[in-house]
Amino acid sequence: MNFTIIYASATGHTENIAERLHQLIPRSELKDLDYIDHTKELTESDALICCIPTWNTGADEQRSGTSWDQHIDNIPATDFSNTIVAIVGLGDSAAFSKYFCDAMEELYTAFKKAGARLIGEVATDGYIFDASKSVIDGNFCGLPIDEDNESEKTEERLSQWAARITSQI
Ligand SMILES: Cc1cc2nc3c(=O)[nH]c(=O)nc-3n(C[C@H](O)[C@H](O)[C@H](O)COP(=O)(O)O)c2cc1C
């Protein structure tokens, strides 16, 4: 089983992180969500890594501000019961400390409703932030990456997480 890495990005950070994961994970595929017309196309992969930034600060819905927002509406009505899903969130833990990587939770909840098997949760240790909707039962529901303030931590975060999730599929 191989991962398909799918990203949407407004200013390039998430795209860059998706490319780095593609380098780290053997036999992975890389796709830009903007070129995917129908949510159902995502079910063609057995295992997805979904990379999502947060732009709509404090919003109840459409938190990403990217093309993920449209797909999140469709995901719960699509059958993902044969799909493994891991999530990577891009955010800024200093300027948006009360809303750090909030969009991850929307994606997580949508895929849960669609029957997917979610993997790749991350302990909050080592992150400095006030609040995040993406903390579920004490852990982040995916891997938060902060290129605005902590880019020096990114390589280790990516490589440790990539090793963990590849051992789970
Ligand atoms: C206007 C604005 C709003 C933002 N809102 C949030 C936010 O609510 N939570 C967060 O963690 N990051 C927030 N960010 C930071 C971005 O998510 C971060 O820079 C991310 O790396 C951008 O990814 P992209 O370049 O792939 O679009 C915001 C940035 C800007 C400029």
Short mmCIF file of C-alpha atoms and ligand atoms in Angstrom, two decimals:
data_model
loop_
_atom_site.label_atom_id
_atom_site.label_comp_id
_atom_site.label_asym_id
_atom_site.label_seq_id
_atom_site.Cartn_x
_atom_site.Cartn_y
_atom_site.Cartn_z
CA MET A 1 0.00 0.00 0.00
CA ASN A 2 1.34 3.44 -0.96
CA PHE A 3 0.45 6.96 0.15
CA THR A 4 -0.98 9.65 -2.11
CA ILE A 5 -0.06 13.08 -0.76
CA ILE A 6 -2.66 15.73 -1.58
CA TYR A 7 -2.23 19.40 -0.83
CA ALA A 8 -3.91 22.76 -1.25
CA SER A 9 -1.87 25.88 -0.62
CA ALA A 10 -2.40 29.64 -0.81
CA THR A 11 1.14 30.97 -0.43
CA GLY A 12 3.25 27.86 -0.99
CA HIS A 13 4.11 26.59 2.50
CA THR A 14 1.79 23.60 2.33
CA GLU A 15 2.92 22.77 -1.19
CA ASN A 16 6.54 22.80 -0.03
CA ILE A 17 5.78 20.52 2.92
CA ALA A 18 3.88 18.10 0.66
CA GLU A 19 6.88 17.96 -1.68
CA ARG A 20 9.21 17.26 1.24
CA LEU A 21 6.96 14.43 2.45
CA HIS A 22 6.95 13.06 -1.10
CA GLN A 23 10.76 12.93 -0.95
CA LEU A 24 10.67 11.25 2.47
CA ILE A 25 8.08 8.58 1.70
CA PRO A 26 9.14 5.95 -0.84
CA ARG A 27 6.67 5.20 -3.68
CA SER A 28 4.35 8.05 -2.60
CA GLU A 29 2.43 10.07 -5.18
CA LEU A 30 1.97 13.84 -5.03
CA LYS A 31 -1.20 15.64 -6.16
CA ASP A 32 -2.43 19.23 -6.14
CA LEU A 33 -6.05 19.28 -4.91
CA ASP A 34 -6.83 22.11 -7.32
CA TYR A 35 -6.61 19.56 -10.16
CA ILE A 36 -9.08 17.17 -8.53
CA ASP A 37 -12.62 17.93 -9.71
CA HIS A 38 -14.66 15.38 -7.79
CA THR A 39 -14.20 14.30 -4.18
CA LYS A 40 -14.84 10.71 -5.25
CA GLU A 41 -11.45 10.72 -7.05
CA LEU A 42 -9.83 10.73 -3.60
CA THR A 43 -11.24 7.24 -2.98
CA GLU A 44 -8.99 5.87 -5.76
CA SER A 45 -6.07 5.87 -3.29
CA ASP A 46 -5.81 3.36 -0.46
CA ALA A 47 -3.96 5.77 1.80
CA LEU A 48 -4.04 9.57 1.78
CA ILE A 49 -1.91 12.24 3.39
CA CYS A 50 -4.00 15.41 3.29
CA CYS A 51 -2.05 18.66 3.71
CA ILE A 52 -4.15 21.67 4.70
CA PRO A 53 -3.36 25.25 5.83
CA THR A 54 -5.64 27.40 8.02
CA TRP A 55 -6.58 30.86 6.72
CA ASN A 56 -10.12 31.59 7.92
CA THR A 57 -9.27 32.45 11.52
CA GLY A 58 -11.84 31.45 14.12
CA ALA A 59 -14.39 30.26 11.56
CA ASP A 60 -16.81 27.45 12.35
CA GLU A 61 -16.50 26.10 8.83
CA GLN A 62 -14.43 26.62 5.67
CA ARG A 63 -11.42 27.23 7.92
CA SER A 64 -8.84 26.33 5.34
CA GLY A 65 -9.63 29.04 2.81
CA THR A 66 -8.40 26.69 0.05
CA SER A 67 -10.09 24.18 -2.25
CA TRP A 68 -10.26 21.77 0.70
CA ASP A 69 -13.30 23.75 1.87
CA GLN A 70 -15.43 22.54 -1.05
CA HIS A 71 -14.30 18.92 -0.66
CA ILE A 72 -14.94 18.94 3.10
CA ASP A 73 -18.63 19.49 2.31
CA ASN A 74 -18.65 16.38 0.07
CA ILE A 75 -16.41 14.01 2.06
CA PRO A 76 -19.01 12.80 4.64
CA ALA A 77 -21.35 11.66 1.84
CA THR A 78 -18.55 9.74 0.09
CA ASP A 79 -17.57 6.20 1.09
CA PHE A 80 -14.03 6.26 2.48
CA SER A 81 -14.41 3.05 4.50
CA ASN A 82 -11.50 1.45 2.58
CA THR A 83 -9.22 4.48 2.92
CA ILE A 84 -6.53 5.30 5.46
CA VAL A 85 -6.15 9.04 6.09
CA ALA A 86 -3.40 11.06 7.78
CA ILE A 87 -3.50 14.85 8.05
CA VAL A 88 -0.82 17.56 8.02
CA GLY A 89 -1.81 21.10 9.04
CA LEU A 90 0.07 24.30 8.30
CA GLY A 91 -0.37 27.23 10.67
CA ASP A 92 1.20 30.03 12.67
CA SER A 93 1.35 29.29 16.39
CA ALA A 94 2.44 32.83 17.34
CA ALA A 95 0.19 35.21 15.38
CA PHE A 96 -2.78 32.80 15.49
CA SER A 97 -2.08 31.12 18.81
CA LYS A 98 -5.76 30.65 19.73
CA TYR A 99 -6.58 29.07 16.36
CA PHE A 100 -3.46 27.03 15.64
CA CYS A 101 -3.98 24.73 12.64
CA ASP A 102 -7.76 24.75 13.25
CA ALA A 103 -8.55 23.43 9.77
CA MET A 104 -7.14 19.97 10.51
CA GLU A 105 -10.13 19.18 12.72
CA GLU A 106 -12.64 19.92 9.96
CA LEU A 107 -10.91 17.47 7.67
CA TYR A 108 -10.56 14.88 10.44
CA THR A 109 -14.26 15.06 11.35
CA ALA A 110 -15.35 14.87 7.70
CA PHE A 111 -13.24 11.76 7.04
CA LYS A 112 -14.40 10.13 10.28
CA LYS A 113 -18.01 10.59 9.19
CA ALA A 114 -17.08 9.06 5.82
CA GLY A 115 -15.79 5.89 7.52
CA ALA A 116 -12.05 6.41 6.92
CA ARG A 117 -9.39 5.01 9.26
CA LEU A 118 -7.56 8.04 10.65
CA ILE A 119 -3.89 7.71 11.64
CA GLY A 120 -1.04 10.09 12.50
CA GLU A 121 -2.18 11.89 15.64
CA VAL A 122 0.55 13.89 17.39
CA ALA A 123 1.22 14.81 21.04
CA THR A 124 0.97 18.52 21.85
CA ASP A 125 4.35 18.45 23.66
CA GLY A 126 6.87 20.72 22.00
CA TYR A 127 4.27 23.11 20.55
CA ILE A 128 3.59 26.51 22.12
CA PHE A 129 0.03 27.71 21.44
CA ASP A 130 -3.07 28.81 23.35
CA ALA A 131 -5.78 26.75 21.68
CA SER A 132 -6.57 24.64 18.67
CA LYS A 133 -9.77 23.01 17.47
CA SER A 134 -7.50 20.25 16.17
CA VAL A 135 -6.66 18.97 19.65
CA ILE A 136 -8.92 15.96 20.14
CA ASP A 137 -8.73 13.83 23.31
CA GLY A 138 -5.47 15.58 24.23
CA ASN A 139 -3.59 15.08 20.95
CA PHE A 140 -3.45 16.90 17.64
CA CYS A 141 -5.52 14.95 15.12
CA GLY A 142 -2.67 15.30 12.61
CA LEU A 143 0.82 16.76 12.29
CA PRO A 144 1.00 20.55 12.83
CA ILE A 145 3.77 22.36 10.96
CA ASP A 146 4.67 26.00 11.61
CA GLU A 147 6.87 27.35 8.85
CA ASP A 148 6.33 30.96 10.01
CA ASN A 149 8.03 30.52 13.41
CA GLU A 150 9.55 27.05 13.80
CA SER A 151 10.87 26.01 10.41
CA GLU A 152 14.01 24.67 12.11
CA LYS A 153 11.84 21.97 13.75
CA THR A 154 10.12 20.93 10.53
CA GLU A 155 12.62 18.39 9.19
CA GLU A 156 12.61 16.32 12.37
CA ARG A 157 8.83 16.58 12.73
CA LEU A 158 8.31 15.41 9.16
CA SER A 159 10.80 12.55 9.25
CA GLN A 160 9.61 11.15 12.60
CA TRP A 161 5.96 11.36 11.58
CA ALA A 162 6.58 9.90 8.12
CA ALA A 163 8.37 6.91 9.66
CA ARG A 164 5.50 6.38 12.10
CA ILE A 165 2.66 6.52 9.59
CA THR A 166 4.42 4.38 6.98
CA SER A 167 4.76 1.66 9.63
CA GLN A 168 0.97 1.81 10.20
CA ILE A 169 -0.24 0.95 6.72
C1 LIG B 1 -4.70 36.40 7.15
C2 LIG B 1 -4.08 35.16 7.72
C3 LIG B 1 -4.85 34.34 8.52
C4 LIG B 1 -4.29 33.18 9.09
N1 LIG B 1 -5.04 32.43 9.97
C5 LIG B 1 -4.46 31.41 10.63
C6 LIG B 1 -5.16 30.70 11.65
O1 LIG B 1 -6.31 30.99 11.99
N2 LIG B 1 -4.53 29.66 12.27
C7 LIG B 1 -3.24 29.30 11.96
O2 LIG B 1 -2.71 28.37 12.57
N3 LIG B 1 -2.55 29.96 11.00
C8 LIG B 1 -3.11 31.00 10.33
N4 LIG B 1 -2.41 31.66 9.36
C9 LIG B 1 -1.05 31.22 9.00
C10 LIG B 1 -1.03 30.30 7.76
O3 LIG B 1 -1.86 29.18 7.93
C11 LIG B 1 0.41 29.83 7.52
O4 LIG B 1 1.21 30.91 7.11
C12 LIG B 1 0.52 28.70 6.52
O5 LIG B 1 1.85 28.24 6.49
C13 LIG B 1 0.09 29.13 5.12
O6 LIG B 1 0.14 28.00 4.26
P1 LIG B 1 0.11 28.15 2.66
O7 LIG B 1 1.31 29.01 2.29
O8 LIG B 1 0.24 26.78 2.15
O9 LIG B 1 -1.18 28.80 2.30
C14 LIG B 1 -2.95 32.82 8.78
C15 LIG B 1 -2.18 33.65 7.96
C16 LIG B 1 -2.73 34.82 7.45
C17 LIG B 1 -1.85 35.72 6.62
#
